[in-house]
PDB file of C-alpha atoms in Angstrom:
ATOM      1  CA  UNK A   1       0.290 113.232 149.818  1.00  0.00           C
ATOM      2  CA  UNK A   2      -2.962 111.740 150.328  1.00  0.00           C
ATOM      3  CA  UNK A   3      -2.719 108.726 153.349  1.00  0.00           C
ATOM      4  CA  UNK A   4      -5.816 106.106 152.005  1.00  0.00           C
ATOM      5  CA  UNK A   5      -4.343 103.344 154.412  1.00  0.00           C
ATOM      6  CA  UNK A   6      -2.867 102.821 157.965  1.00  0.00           C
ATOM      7  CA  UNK A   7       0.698 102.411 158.148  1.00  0.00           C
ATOM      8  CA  UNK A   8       0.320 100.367 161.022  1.00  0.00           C
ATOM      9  CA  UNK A   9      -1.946  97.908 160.032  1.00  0.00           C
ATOM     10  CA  UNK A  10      -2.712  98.889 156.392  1.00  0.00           C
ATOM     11  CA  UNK A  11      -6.701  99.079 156.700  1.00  0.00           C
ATOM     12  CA  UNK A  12      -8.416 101.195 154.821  1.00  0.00           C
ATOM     13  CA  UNK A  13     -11.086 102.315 157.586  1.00  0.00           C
ATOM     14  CA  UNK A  14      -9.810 105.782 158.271  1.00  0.00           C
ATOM     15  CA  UNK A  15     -11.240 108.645 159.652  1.00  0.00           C
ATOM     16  CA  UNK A  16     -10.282 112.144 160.918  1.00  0.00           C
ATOM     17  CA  UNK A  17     -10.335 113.495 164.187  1.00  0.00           C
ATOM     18  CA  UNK A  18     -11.541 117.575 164.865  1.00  0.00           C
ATOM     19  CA  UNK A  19      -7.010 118.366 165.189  1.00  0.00           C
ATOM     20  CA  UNK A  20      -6.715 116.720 161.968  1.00  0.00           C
ATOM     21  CA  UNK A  21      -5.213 113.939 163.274  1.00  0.00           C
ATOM     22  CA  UNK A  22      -6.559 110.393 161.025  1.00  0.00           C
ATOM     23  CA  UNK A  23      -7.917 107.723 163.633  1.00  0.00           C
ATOM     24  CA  UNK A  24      -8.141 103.843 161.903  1.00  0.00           C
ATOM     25  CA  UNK A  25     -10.802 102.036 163.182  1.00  0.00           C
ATOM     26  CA  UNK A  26      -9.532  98.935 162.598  1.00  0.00           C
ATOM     27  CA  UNK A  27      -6.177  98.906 165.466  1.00  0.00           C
ATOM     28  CA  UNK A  28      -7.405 102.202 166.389  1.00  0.00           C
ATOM     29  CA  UNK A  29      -4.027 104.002 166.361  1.00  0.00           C
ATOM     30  CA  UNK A  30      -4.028 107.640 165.867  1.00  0.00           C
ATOM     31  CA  UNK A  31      -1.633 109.579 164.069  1.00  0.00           C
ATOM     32  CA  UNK A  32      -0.459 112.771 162.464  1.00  0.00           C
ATOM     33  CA  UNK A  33      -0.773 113.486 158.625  1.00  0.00           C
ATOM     34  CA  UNK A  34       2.086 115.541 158.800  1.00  0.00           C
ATOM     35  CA  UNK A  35       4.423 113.240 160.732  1.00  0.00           C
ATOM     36  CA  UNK A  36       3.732 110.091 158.196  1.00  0.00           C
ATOM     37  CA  UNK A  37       4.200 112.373 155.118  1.00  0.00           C
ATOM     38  CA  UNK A  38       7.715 113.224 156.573  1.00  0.00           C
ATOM     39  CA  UNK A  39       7.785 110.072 157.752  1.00  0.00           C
ATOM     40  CA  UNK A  40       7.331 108.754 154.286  1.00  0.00           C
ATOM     41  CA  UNK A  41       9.891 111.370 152.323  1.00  0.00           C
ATOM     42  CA  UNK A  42      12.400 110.241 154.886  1.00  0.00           C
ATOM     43  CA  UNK A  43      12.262 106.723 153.730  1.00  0.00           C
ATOM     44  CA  UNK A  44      11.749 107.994 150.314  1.00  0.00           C
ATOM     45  CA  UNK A  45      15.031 109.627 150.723  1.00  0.00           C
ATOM     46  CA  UNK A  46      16.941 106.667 152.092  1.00  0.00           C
ATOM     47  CA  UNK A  47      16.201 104.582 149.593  1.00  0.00           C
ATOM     48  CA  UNK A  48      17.175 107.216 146.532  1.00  0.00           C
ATOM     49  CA  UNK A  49      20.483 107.057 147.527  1.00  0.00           C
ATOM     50  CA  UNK A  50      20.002 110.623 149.631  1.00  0.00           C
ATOM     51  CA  UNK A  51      22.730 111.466 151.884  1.00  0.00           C
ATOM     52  CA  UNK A  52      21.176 112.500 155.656  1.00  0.00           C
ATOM     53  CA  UNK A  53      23.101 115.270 154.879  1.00  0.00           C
ATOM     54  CA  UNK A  54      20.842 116.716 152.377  1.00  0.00           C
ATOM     55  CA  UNK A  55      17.262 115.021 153.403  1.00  0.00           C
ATOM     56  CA  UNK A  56      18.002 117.026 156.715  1.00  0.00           C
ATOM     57  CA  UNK A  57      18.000 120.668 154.198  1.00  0.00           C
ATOM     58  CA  UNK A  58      15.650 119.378 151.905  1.00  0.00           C
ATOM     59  CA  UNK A  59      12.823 118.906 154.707  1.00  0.00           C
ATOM     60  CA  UNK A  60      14.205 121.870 156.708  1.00  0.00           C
ATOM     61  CA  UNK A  61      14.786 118.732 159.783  1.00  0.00           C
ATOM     62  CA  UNK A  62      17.335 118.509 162.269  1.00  0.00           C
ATOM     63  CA  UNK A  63      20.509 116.633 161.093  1.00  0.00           C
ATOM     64  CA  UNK A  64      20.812 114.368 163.875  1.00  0.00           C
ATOM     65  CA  UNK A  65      17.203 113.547 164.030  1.00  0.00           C
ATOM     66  CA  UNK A  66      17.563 112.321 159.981  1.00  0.00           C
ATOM     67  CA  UNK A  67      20.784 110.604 160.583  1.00  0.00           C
ATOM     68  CA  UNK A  68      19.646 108.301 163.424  1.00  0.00           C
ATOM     69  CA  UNK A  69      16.702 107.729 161.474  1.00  0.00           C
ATOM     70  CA  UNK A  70      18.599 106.260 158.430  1.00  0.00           C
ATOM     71  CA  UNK A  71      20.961 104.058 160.941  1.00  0.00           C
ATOM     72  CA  UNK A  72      17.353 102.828 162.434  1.00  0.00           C
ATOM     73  CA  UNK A  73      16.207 102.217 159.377  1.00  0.00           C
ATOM     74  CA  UNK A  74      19.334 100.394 158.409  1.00  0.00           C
ATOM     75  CA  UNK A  75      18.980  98.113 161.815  1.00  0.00           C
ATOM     76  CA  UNK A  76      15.277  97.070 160.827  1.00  0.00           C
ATOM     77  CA  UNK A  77      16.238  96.290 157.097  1.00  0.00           C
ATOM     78  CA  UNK A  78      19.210  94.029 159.232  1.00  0.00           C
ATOM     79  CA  UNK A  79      16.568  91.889 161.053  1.00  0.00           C
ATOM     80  CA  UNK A  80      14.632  92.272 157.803  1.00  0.00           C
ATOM     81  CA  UNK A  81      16.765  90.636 155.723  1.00  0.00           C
ATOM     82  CA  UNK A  82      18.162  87.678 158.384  1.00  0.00           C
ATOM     83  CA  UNK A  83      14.834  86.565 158.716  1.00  0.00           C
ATOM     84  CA  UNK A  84      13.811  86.593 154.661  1.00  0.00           C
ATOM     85  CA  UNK A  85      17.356  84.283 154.664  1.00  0.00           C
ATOM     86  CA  UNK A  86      16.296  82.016 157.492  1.00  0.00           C
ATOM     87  CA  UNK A  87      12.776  81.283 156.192  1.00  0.00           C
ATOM     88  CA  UNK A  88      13.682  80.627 152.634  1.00  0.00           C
ATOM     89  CA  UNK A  89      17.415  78.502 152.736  1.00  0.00           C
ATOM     90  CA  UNK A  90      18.379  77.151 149.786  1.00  0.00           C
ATOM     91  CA  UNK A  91      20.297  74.277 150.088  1.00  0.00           C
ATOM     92  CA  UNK A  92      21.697  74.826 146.313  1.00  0.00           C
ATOM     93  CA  UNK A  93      23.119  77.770 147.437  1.00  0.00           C
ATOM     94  CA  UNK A  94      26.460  79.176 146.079  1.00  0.00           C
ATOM     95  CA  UNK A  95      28.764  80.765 148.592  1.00  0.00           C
ATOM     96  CA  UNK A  96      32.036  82.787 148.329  1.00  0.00           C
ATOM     97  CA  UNK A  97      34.435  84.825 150.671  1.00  0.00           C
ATOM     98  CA  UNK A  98      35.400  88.542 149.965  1.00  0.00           C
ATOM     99  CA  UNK A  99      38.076  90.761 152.141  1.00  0.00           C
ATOM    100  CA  UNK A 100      37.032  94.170 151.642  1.00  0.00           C
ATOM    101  CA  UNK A 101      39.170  96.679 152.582  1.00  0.00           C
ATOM    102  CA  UNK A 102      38.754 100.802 152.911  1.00  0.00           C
ATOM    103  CA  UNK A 103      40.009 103.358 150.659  1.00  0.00           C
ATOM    104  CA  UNK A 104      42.875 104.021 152.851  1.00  0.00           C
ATOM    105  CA  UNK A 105      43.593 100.533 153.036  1.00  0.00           C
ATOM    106  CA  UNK A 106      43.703 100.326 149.075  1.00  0.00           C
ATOM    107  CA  UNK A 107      46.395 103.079 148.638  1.00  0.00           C
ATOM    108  CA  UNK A 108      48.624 100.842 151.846  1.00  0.00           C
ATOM    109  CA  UNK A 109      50.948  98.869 149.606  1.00  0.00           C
ATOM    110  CA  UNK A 110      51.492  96.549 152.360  1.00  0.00           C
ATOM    111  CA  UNK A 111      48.059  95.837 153.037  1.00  0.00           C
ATOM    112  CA  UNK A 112      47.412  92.990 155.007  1.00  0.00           C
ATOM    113  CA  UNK A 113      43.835  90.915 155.369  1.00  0.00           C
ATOM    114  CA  UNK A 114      44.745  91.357 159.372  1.00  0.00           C
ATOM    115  CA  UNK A 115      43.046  94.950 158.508  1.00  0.00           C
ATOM    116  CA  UNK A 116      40.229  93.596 155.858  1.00  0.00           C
ATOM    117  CA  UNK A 117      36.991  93.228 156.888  1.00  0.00           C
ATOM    118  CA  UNK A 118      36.171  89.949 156.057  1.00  0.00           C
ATOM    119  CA  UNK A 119      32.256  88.767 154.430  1.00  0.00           C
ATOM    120  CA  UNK A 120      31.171  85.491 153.865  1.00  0.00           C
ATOM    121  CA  UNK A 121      28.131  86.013 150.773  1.00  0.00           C
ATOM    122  CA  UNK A 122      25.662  83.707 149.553  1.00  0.00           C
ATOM    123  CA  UNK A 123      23.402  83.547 146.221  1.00  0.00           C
ATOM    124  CA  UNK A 124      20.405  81.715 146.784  1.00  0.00           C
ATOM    125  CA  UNK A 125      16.841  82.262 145.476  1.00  0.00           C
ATOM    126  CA  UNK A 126      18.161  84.845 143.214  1.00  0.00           C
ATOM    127  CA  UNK A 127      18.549  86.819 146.621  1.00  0.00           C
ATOM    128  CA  UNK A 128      22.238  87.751 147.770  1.00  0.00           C
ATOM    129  CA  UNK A 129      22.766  87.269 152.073  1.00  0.00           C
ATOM    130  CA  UNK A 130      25.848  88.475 153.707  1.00  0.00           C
ATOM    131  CA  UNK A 131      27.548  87.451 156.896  1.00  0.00           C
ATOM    132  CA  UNK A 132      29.977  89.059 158.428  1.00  0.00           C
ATOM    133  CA  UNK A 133      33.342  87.033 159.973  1.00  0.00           C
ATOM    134  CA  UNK A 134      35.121  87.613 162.973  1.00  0.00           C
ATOM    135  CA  UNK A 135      38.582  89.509 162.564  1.00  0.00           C
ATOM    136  CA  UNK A 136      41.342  87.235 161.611  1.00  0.00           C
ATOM    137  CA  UNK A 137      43.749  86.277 164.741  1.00  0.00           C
ATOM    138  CA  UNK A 138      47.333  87.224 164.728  1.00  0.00           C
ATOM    139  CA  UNK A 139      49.932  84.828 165.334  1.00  0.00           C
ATOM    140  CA  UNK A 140      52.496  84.856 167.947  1.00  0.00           C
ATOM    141  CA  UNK A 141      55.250  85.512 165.188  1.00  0.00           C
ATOM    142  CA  UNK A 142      55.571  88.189 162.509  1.00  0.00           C
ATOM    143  CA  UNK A 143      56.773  85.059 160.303  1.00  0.00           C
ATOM    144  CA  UNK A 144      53.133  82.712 161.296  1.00  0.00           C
ATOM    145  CA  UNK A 145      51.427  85.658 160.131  1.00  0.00           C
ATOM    146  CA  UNK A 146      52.400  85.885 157.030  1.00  0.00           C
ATOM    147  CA  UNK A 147      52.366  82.418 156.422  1.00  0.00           C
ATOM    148  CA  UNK A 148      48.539  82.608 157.439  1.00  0.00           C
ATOM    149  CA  UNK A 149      47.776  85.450 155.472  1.00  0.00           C
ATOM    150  CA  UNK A 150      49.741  83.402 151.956  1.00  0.00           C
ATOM    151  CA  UNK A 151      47.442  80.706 152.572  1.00  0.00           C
ATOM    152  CA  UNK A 152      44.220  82.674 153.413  1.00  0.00           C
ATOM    153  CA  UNK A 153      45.143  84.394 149.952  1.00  0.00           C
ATOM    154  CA  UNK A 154      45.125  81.017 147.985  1.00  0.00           C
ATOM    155  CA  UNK A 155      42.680  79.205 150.269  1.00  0.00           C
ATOM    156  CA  UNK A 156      39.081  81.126 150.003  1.00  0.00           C
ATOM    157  CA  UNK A 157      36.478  79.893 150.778  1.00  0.00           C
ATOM    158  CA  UNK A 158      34.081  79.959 147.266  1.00  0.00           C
ATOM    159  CA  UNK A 159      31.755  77.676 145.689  1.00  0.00           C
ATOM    160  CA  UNK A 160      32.240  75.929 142.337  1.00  0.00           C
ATOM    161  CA  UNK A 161      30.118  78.217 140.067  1.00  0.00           C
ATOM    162  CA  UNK A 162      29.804  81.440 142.522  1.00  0.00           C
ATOM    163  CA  UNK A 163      31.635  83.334 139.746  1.00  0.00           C
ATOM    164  CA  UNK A 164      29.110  83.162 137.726  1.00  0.00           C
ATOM    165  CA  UNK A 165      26.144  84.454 139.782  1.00  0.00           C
ATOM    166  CA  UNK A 166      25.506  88.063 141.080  1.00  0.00           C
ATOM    167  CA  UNK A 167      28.050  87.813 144.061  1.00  0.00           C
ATOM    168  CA  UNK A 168      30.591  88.821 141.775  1.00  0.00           C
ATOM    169  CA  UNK A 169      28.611  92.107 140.824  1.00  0.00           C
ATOM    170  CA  UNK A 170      27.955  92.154 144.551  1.00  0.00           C
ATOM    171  CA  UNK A 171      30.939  92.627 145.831  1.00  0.00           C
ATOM    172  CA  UNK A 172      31.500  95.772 143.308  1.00  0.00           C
ATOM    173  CA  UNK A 173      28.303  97.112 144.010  1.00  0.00           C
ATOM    174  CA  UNK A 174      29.061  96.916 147.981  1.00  0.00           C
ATOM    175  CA  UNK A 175      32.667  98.926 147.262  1.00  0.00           C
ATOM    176  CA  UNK A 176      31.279 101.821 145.383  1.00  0.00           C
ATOM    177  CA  UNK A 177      28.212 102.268 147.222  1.00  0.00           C
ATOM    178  CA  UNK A 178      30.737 102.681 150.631  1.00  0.00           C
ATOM    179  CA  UNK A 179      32.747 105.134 148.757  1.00  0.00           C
ATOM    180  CA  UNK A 180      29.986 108.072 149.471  1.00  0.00           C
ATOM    181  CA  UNK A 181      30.148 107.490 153.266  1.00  0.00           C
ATOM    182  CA  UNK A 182      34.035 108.603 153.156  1.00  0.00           C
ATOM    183  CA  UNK A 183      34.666 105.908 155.858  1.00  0.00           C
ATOM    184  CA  UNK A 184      32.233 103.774 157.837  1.00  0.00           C
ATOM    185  CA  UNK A 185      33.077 103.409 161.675  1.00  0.00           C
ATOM    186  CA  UNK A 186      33.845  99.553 161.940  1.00  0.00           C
ATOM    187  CA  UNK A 187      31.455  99.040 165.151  1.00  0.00           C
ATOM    188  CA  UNK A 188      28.360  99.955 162.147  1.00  0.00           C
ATOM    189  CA  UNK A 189      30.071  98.026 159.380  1.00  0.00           C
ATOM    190  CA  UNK A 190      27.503  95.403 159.742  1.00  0.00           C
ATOM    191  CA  UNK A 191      24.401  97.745 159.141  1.00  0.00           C
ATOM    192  CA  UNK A 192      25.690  99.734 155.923  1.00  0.00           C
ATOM    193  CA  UNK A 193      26.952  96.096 154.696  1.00  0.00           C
ATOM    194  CA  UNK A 194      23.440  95.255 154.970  1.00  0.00           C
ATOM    195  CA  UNK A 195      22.139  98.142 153.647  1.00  0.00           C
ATOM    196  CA  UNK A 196      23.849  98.040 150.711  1.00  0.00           C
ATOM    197  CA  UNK A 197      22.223  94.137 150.643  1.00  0.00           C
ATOM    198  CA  UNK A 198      18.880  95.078 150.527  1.00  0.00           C
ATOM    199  CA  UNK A 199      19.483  97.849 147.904  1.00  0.00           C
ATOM    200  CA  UNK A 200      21.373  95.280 145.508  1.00  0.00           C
ATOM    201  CA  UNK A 201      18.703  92.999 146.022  1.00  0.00           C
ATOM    202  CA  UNK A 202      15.500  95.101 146.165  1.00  0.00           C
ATOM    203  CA  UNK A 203      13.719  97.379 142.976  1.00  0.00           C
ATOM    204  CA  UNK A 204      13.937 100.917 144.967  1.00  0.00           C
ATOM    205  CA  UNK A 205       9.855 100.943 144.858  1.00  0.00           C
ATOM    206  CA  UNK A 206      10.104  97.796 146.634  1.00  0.00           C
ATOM    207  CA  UNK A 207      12.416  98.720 149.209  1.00  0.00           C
ATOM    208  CA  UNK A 208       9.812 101.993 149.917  1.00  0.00           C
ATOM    209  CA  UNK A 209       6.843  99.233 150.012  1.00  0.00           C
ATOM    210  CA  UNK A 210       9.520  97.019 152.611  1.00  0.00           C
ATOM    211  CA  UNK A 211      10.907  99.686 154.326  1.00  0.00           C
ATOM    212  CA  UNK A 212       7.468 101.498 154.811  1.00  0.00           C
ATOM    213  CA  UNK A 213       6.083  98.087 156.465  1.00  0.00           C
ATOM    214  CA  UNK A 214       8.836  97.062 158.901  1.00  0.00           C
ATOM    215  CA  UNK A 215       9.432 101.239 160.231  1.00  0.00           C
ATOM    216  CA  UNK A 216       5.306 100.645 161.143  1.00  0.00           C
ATOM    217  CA  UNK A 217       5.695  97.734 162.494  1.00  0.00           C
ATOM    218  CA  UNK A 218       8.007  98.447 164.629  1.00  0.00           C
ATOM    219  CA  UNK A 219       6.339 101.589 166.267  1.00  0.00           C
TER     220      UNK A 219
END
């Protein structure tokens, strides 16, 4: 892989130093060939759908270093993705509410949205944006609860026409892309929710170009 630019400041005023290390003259940050072309794979990886699993045998890398890798990348592509939202609101937005609930949860007959994870989504600027709701309170009664929970069921929260934009697709898209993980620690729900955001959202060369920028940026 031949590095033309910077991938810190994208400046094409490279040269390299007698350990063949590359020096830009521009932000004058040194750094290894090697380490950006694994650097690159890595995210190349991520965003093919790549388990850290197998990137980690693959590039002959440590596991752990791979997997905390992917959850930092995940993190970044977080902030990425709030502030894309923030700068560009749409006031025509459309909006609606989805409980998703685990595997496990699917096979429980007696389910209850007490244990569903519960996402507010928006469509706006032909972008979908996710936010993810506190945990609905319990009652003091067995009975309130499931009074709650009948009209929580009939009662969500949607927008007149968000049936008919790409939340709907969304929402499928986010349940079959979780079904690799084989269960997604609730604490670091928010960052593979996102994940799977930018992925639905994003052309995969685009999320490299993305993903690429805001890993530089913030080294």
């Amino acid at each position: 892989m031949e590095i033309k630019n910077c991938p810190y400041c994208d400046s094409k005023r490279l040269y390299i130093l007698q350990n063949n290390y590359k020096k830009c003259s521009t932000c004058n940050r040194k750094f290894s060939i090697r380490k950006i072309e694994i650097d690159f794979r890595i995210i190349e990886f991520f965003c093919n759908n790549i388990s850290a699993n197998r990137c980690s045998k693959i590039l002959k890398l440590n596991y752990r270093t791979v997997q905390n890798r992917y959850m930092l990348f995940r993190k970044l592509i977080a902030n990425f993705l709030e502030n894309e939202h923030y700068n560009s609101i749409n006031d025509n937005s459309s909006y609606e509410e989805f409980y998703y609930f685990t595997n496990r949860e699917k096979k429980n007959k007696k389910r209850s949205l007490y244990n569903a994870i519960n996402i507010l989504g928006f469509y706006s600027n032909k972008k979908v944006f996710t936010l993810l709701m506190p945990k609905l309170p319990r009652h003091n009664t067995v009975e309130d609860d499931k009074e709650f929970e009948k009209y929580l069921k009939w009662h969500r929260i949607y927008s007149q026409y968000s049936y008919s934009t790409p939340l709907n697709v969304f929402w499928k898209y986010l349940e079959e892309n979780l079904k690799k993980y084989k269960g997604v620690n609730e604490n670091n729900f928010f960052y593979y929710l996102k994940e799977c955001e930018f992925k639905f959202t994003y052309l995969q060369n685009k999320q490299i170009e993305i993903l690429k920028t805001i890993f530089y940026k913030y080294q």
